[in-house]
Amino acid sequence: MLNFLMSNQNQLQVLIWLIPVAFFIHDGEEIITMEKWLRNHRNHSRMAFENRFLDPGKSITLQFTVAVLLLGSILILIAFESVRGFENNGNLNMLCAGVLAVILIDGIKHVIFSLLLRAYSSGVITAILVEIPFASYALYRFYDAGKISVASLAGGLAIALPLTILLILCGFKLGKWIIPYRNHRA
């Protein structure tokens, strides 16, 4: 029914706007579960990595939320500019294609991590239910419509992956800096 009501061009624009939605759904699961998961897996290598950027004496949930809000804000700007560009030239810009690839890779990473652990890891449910299906479908639709090429996808991934990592690290650093220490008096 939706296909009948919306043009192909509008459907593709909706997919662009769904990028930050999928991101916030997935990272919402991580915000809710990350602190407990990290504290329960203190000896795991992921905890060692996270501890370099997150202060366990502070709320890990709030520190992680700062990083999510920073990255999410940038994704909203990317989606806005991508829709504007899409309206003007009819193609998905390279950065937006790269963001979709990063979302797909992140989802696959969560699944592999959980399989290696043979247990739940923070974010795996929405990786399976949201990230992987959404990013796969969106990339397929844009590629099938001739709005991205393999070259633009590879170039976009080369830009989006380091940018994502940089924004996450900056968000962790900012969160570590602005979130107050826990008050242990009670």
mmCIF file of C-alpha atoms in Angstrom:
data_model
loop_
_atom_site.group_PDB
_atom_site.id
_atom_site.type_symbol
_atom_site.label_atom_id
_atom_site.label_comp_id
_atom_site.label_asym_id
_atom_site.label_seq_id
_atom_site.Cartn_x
_atom_site.Cartn_y
_atom_site.Cartn_z
ATOM 1 C CA MET A 1 0.000 0.000 0.000
ATOM 2 C CA LEU A 2 2.812 2.413 0.930
ATOM 3 C CA ASN A 3 4.506 1.700 -2.399
ATOM 4 C CA PHE A 4 1.355 2.748 -4.207
ATOM 5 C CA LEU A 5 1.040 6.012 -2.252
ATOM 6 C CA MET A 6 4.657 7.125 -2.492
ATOM 7 C CA SER A 7 6.896 7.598 -5.481
ATOM 8 C CA ASN A 8 10.136 5.660 -5.633
ATOM 9 C CA GLN A 9 12.026 8.932 -5.065
ATOM 10 C CA ASN A 10 10.029 9.653 -1.883
ATOM 11 C CA GLN A 11 10.509 6.101 -0.618
ATOM 12 C CA LEU A 12 14.258 6.482 -0.985
ATOM 13 C CA GLN A 13 14.168 9.819 0.857
ATOM 14 C CA VAL A 14 12.271 8.131 3.707
ATOM 15 C CA LEU A 15 15.067 5.550 3.884
ATOM 16 C CA ILE A 16 17.571 8.383 4.345
ATOM 17 C CA TRP A 17 15.500 9.840 7.201
ATOM 18 C CA LEU A 18 15.296 6.391 8.797
ATOM 19 C CA ILE A 19 19.093 6.281 9.242
ATOM 20 C CA PRO A 20 19.082 8.340 12.482
ATOM 21 C CA VAL A 21 15.921 6.519 13.611
ATOM 22 C CA ALA A 22 17.622 3.118 13.237
ATOM 23 C CA PHE A 23 20.714 4.502 14.954
ATOM 24 C CA PHE A 24 18.786 5.791 17.972
ATOM 25 C CA ILE A 25 16.771 2.566 18.302
ATOM 26 C CA HIS A 26 19.951 0.481 18.303
ATOM 27 C CA ASP A 27 21.914 2.791 20.548
ATOM 28 C CA GLY A 28 18.916 3.046 22.870
ATOM 29 C CA GLU A 29 19.362 -0.659 23.584
ATOM 30 C CA GLU A 30 23.059 -0.066 24.171
ATOM 31 C CA ILE A 31 22.384 2.884 26.502
ATOM 32 C CA ILE A 32 19.977 0.770 28.554
ATOM 33 C CA THR A 33 22.208 -2.315 28.759
ATOM 34 C CA MET A 34 25.819 -1.120 28.377
ATOM 35 C CA GLU A 35 26.689 -0.238 31.964
ATOM 36 C CA LYS A 36 25.351 -3.466 33.451
ATOM 37 C CA TRP A 37 26.954 -5.522 30.683
ATOM 38 C CA LEU A 38 30.352 -3.838 31.108
ATOM 39 C CA ARG A 39 30.284 -4.159 34.901
ATOM 40 C CA ASN A 40 29.334 -7.859 34.621
ATOM 41 C CA HIS A 41 32.168 -8.484 32.155
ATOM 42 C CA ARG A 42 34.989 -6.569 33.865
ATOM 43 C CA ASN A 43 37.614 -9.065 32.725
ATOM 44 C CA HIS A 44 36.561 -9.082 29.101
ATOM 45 C CA SER A 45 38.751 -7.293 26.545
ATOM 46 C CA ARG A 46 35.857 -5.007 25.518
ATOM 47 C CA MET A 47 35.726 -3.708 29.103
ATOM 48 C CA ALA A 48 39.453 -2.947 28.974
ATOM 49 C CA PHE A 49 38.867 -0.998 25.763
ATOM 50 C CA GLU A 50 35.864 0.868 27.150
ATOM 51 C CA ASN A 51 37.691 1.731 30.392
ATOM 52 C CA ARG A 52 40.257 3.728 28.460
ATOM 53 C CA PHE A 53 37.475 6.052 27.379
ATOM 54 C CA LEU A 54 34.825 5.665 30.101
ATOM 55 C CA ASP A 55 35.391 6.398 33.790
ATOM 56 C CA PRO A 56 33.905 3.553 35.882
ATOM 57 C CA GLY A 57 33.653 5.964 38.831
ATOM 58 C CA LYS A 58 31.034 7.887 36.874
ATOM 59 C CA SER A 59 27.773 6.784 35.297
ATOM 60 C CA ILE A 60 28.821 4.784 32.242
ATOM 61 C CA THR A 61 25.243 5.095 30.981
ATOM 62 C CA LEU A 62 25.445 8.893 30.970
ATOM 63 C CA GLN A 63 28.932 8.938 29.464
ATOM 64 C CA PHE A 64 27.801 6.587 26.706
ATOM 65 C CA THR A 65 24.661 8.696 26.168
ATOM 66 C CA VAL A 66 26.829 11.769 25.492
ATOM 67 C CA ALA A 67 28.664 9.854 22.752
ATOM 68 C CA VAL A 68 25.354 8.634 21.294
ATOM 69 C CA LEU A 69 23.913 12.149 21.253
ATOM 70 C CA LEU A 70 27.013 13.550 19.556
ATOM 71 C CA LEU A 71 27.065 10.872 16.857
ATOM 72 C CA GLY A 72 23.273 10.963 16.491
ATOM 73 C CA SER A 73 23.304 14.739 16.000
ATOM 74 C CA ILE A 74 25.861 14.379 13.227
ATOM 75 C CA LEU A 75 23.768 11.615 11.634
ATOM 76 C CA ILE A 76 20.728 13.897 11.617
ATOM 77 C CA LEU A 77 22.801 16.578 9.840
ATOM 78 C CA ILE A 78 24.095 13.999 7.352
ATOM 79 C CA ALA A 79 20.525 12.790 6.694
ATOM 80 C CA PHE A 80 19.298 16.375 6.229
ATOM 81 C CA GLU A 81 22.069 17.222 3.767
ATOM 82 C CA SER A 82 21.693 13.874 2.002
ATOM 83 C CA VAL A 83 17.967 14.415 1.442
ATOM 84 C CA ARG A 84 18.662 17.922 0.092
ATOM 85 C CA GLY A 85 21.315 16.564 -2.253
ATOM 86 C CA PHE A 86 19.087 13.663 -3.255
ATOM 87 C CA GLU A 87 16.287 16.095 -4.160
ATOM 88 C CA ASN A 88 18.718 18.149 -6.265
ATOM 89 C CA ASN A 89 20.707 15.497 -8.130
ATOM 90 C CA GLY A 90 18.795 12.253 -7.560
ATOM 91 C CA ASN A 91 21.757 10.325 -6.146
ATOM 92 C CA LEU A 92 22.690 9.279 -2.652
ATOM 93 C CA ASN A 93 25.833 11.087 -1.563
ATOM 94 C CA MET A 94 28.915 9.063 -0.815
ATOM 95 C CA LEU A 95 28.970 9.862 2.927
ATOM 96 C CA CYS A 96 25.388 8.705 3.420
ATOM 97 C CA ALA A 97 26.114 5.463 1.549
ATOM 98 C CA GLY A 98 29.142 4.993 3.790
ATOM 99 C CA VAL A 99 27.022 5.570 6.901
ATOM 100 C CA LEU A 100 24.638 2.821 5.783
ATOM 101 C CA ALA A 101 27.627 0.505 5.294
ATOM 102 C CA VAL A 102 28.927 1.382 8.786
ATOM 103 C CA ILE A 103 25.509 0.583 10.276
ATOM 104 C CA LEU A 104 25.516 -2.790 8.504
ATOM 105 C CA ILE A 105 29.073 -3.551 9.655
ATOM 106 C CA ASP A 106 28.194 -2.532 13.224
ATOM 107 C CA GLY A 107 25.222 -4.898 13.224
ATOM 108 C CA ILE A 108 27.336 -7.772 11.921
ATOM 109 C CA LYS A 109 30.016 -6.945 14.519
ATOM 110 C CA HIS A 110 27.447 -7.250 17.326
ATOM 111 C CA VAL A 111 26.253 -10.637 16.073
ATOM 112 C CA ILE A 112 29.797 -11.993 15.703
ATOM 113 C CA PHE A 113 30.708 -10.696 19.168
ATOM 114 C CA SER A 114 27.694 -12.430 20.731
ATOM 115 C CA LEU A 115 28.455 -15.653 18.870
ATOM 116 C CA LEU A 116 32.050 -15.580 20.113
ATOM 117 C CA LEU A 117 30.837 -14.954 23.670
ATOM 118 C CA ARG A 118 28.008 -17.443 23.258
ATOM 119 C CA ALA A 119 25.916 -14.954 25.200
ATOM 120 C CA TYR A 120 24.023 -11.708 24.927
ATOM 121 C CA SER A 121 26.152 -8.638 24.298
ATOM 122 C CA SER A 122 24.880 -5.104 24.584
ATOM 123 C CA GLY A 123 23.118 -4.079 21.359
ATOM 124 C CA VAL A 124 22.805 -7.471 19.681
ATOM 125 C CA ILE A 125 18.992 -7.612 19.702
ATOM 126 C CA THR A 126 18.536 -4.384 17.760
ATOM 127 C CA ALA A 127 21.539 -5.259 15.605
ATOM 128 C CA ILE A 128 19.614 -8.338 14.446
ATOM 129 C CA LEU A 129 16.154 -6.747 14.319
ATOM 130 C CA VAL A 130 16.999 -3.217 13.119
ATOM 131 C CA GLU A 131 20.552 -2.511 11.956
ATOM 132 C CA ILE A 132 21.242 -5.454 9.666
ATOM 133 C CA PRO A 133 17.810 -5.619 7.979
ATOM 134 C CA PHE A 134 17.482 -1.846 7.614
ATOM 135 C CA ALA A 135 20.986 -1.177 6.275
ATOM 136 C CA SER A 136 20.854 -4.205 3.956
ATOM 137 C CA TYR A 137 17.480 -3.170 2.568
ATOM 138 C CA ALA A 138 18.443 0.507 2.189
ATOM 139 C CA LEU A 139 21.710 -0.311 0.433
ATOM 140 C CA TYR A 140 19.915 -2.760 -1.846
ATOM 141 C CA ARG A 141 17.201 -0.218 -2.707
ATOM 142 C CA PHE A 142 19.669 2.577 -3.491
ATOM 143 C CA TYR A 143 21.904 0.247 -5.507
ATOM 144 C CA ASP A 144 18.965 -1.308 -7.374
ATOM 145 C CA ALA A 145 17.622 2.166 -8.207
ATOM 146 C CA GLY A 146 21.035 3.180 -9.569
ATOM 147 C CA LYS A 147 21.489 5.844 -6.875
ATOM 148 C CA ILE A 148 24.801 4.453 -5.576
ATOM 149 C CA SER A 149 27.632 2.485 -7.108
ATOM 150 C CA VAL A 150 30.125 0.084 -5.591
ATOM 151 C CA ALA A 151 32.790 2.792 -5.972
ATOM 152 C CA SER A 152 30.703 5.428 -4.163
ATOM 153 C CA LEU A 153 29.894 2.909 -1.434
ATOM 154 C CA ALA A 154 33.587 2.051 -0.965
ATOM 155 C CA GLY A 155 34.562 5.733 -0.962
ATOM 156 C CA GLY A 156 31.794 6.553 1.475
ATOM 157 C CA LEU A 157 32.857 3.740 3.786
ATOM 158 C CA ALA A 158 36.441 5.034 3.674
ATOM 159 C CA ILE A 159 35.119 8.389 4.921
ATOM 160 C CA ALA A 160 32.314 7.269 7.241
ATOM 161 C CA LEU A 161 34.157 4.576 9.201
ATOM 162 C CA PRO A 162 37.028 6.743 10.489
ATOM 163 C CA LEU A 163 34.602 9.635 11.040
ATOM 164 C CA THR A 164 32.332 7.379 13.107
ATOM 165 C CA ILE A 165 35.225 6.106 15.204
ATOM 166 C CA LEU A 166 36.493 9.657 15.753
ATOM 167 C CA LEU A 167 33.035 10.887 16.810
ATOM 168 C CA ILE A 168 32.560 7.958 19.200
ATOM 169 C CA LEU A 169 35.948 8.578 20.816
ATOM 170 C CA CYS A 170 35.256 12.322 21.063
ATOM 171 C CA GLY A 171 31.839 11.570 22.538
ATOM 172 C CA PHE A 172 33.358 9.221 25.129
ATOM 173 C CA LYS A 173 35.979 11.841 25.999
ATOM 174 C CA LEU A 174 33.325 14.560 26.283
ATOM 175 C CA GLY A 175 31.115 12.288 28.395
ATOM 176 C CA LYS A 176 34.012 11.400 30.666
ATOM 177 C CA TRP A 177 34.752 15.104 31.056
ATOM 178 C CA ILE A 178 31.230 16.478 31.700
ATOM 179 C CA ILE A 179 29.549 13.689 33.696
ATOM 180 C CA PRO A 180 30.060 14.147 37.464
ATOM 181 C CA TYR A 181 31.393 11.432 39.749
ATOM 182 C CA ARG A 182 28.856 9.261 41.512
ATOM 183 C CA ASN A 183 27.808 10.365 44.948
ATOM 184 C CA HIS A 184 28.529 7.340 47.156
ATOM 185 C CA ARG A 185 26.787 8.846 50.187
ATOM 186 C CA ALA A 186 23.286 7.505 50.700
#
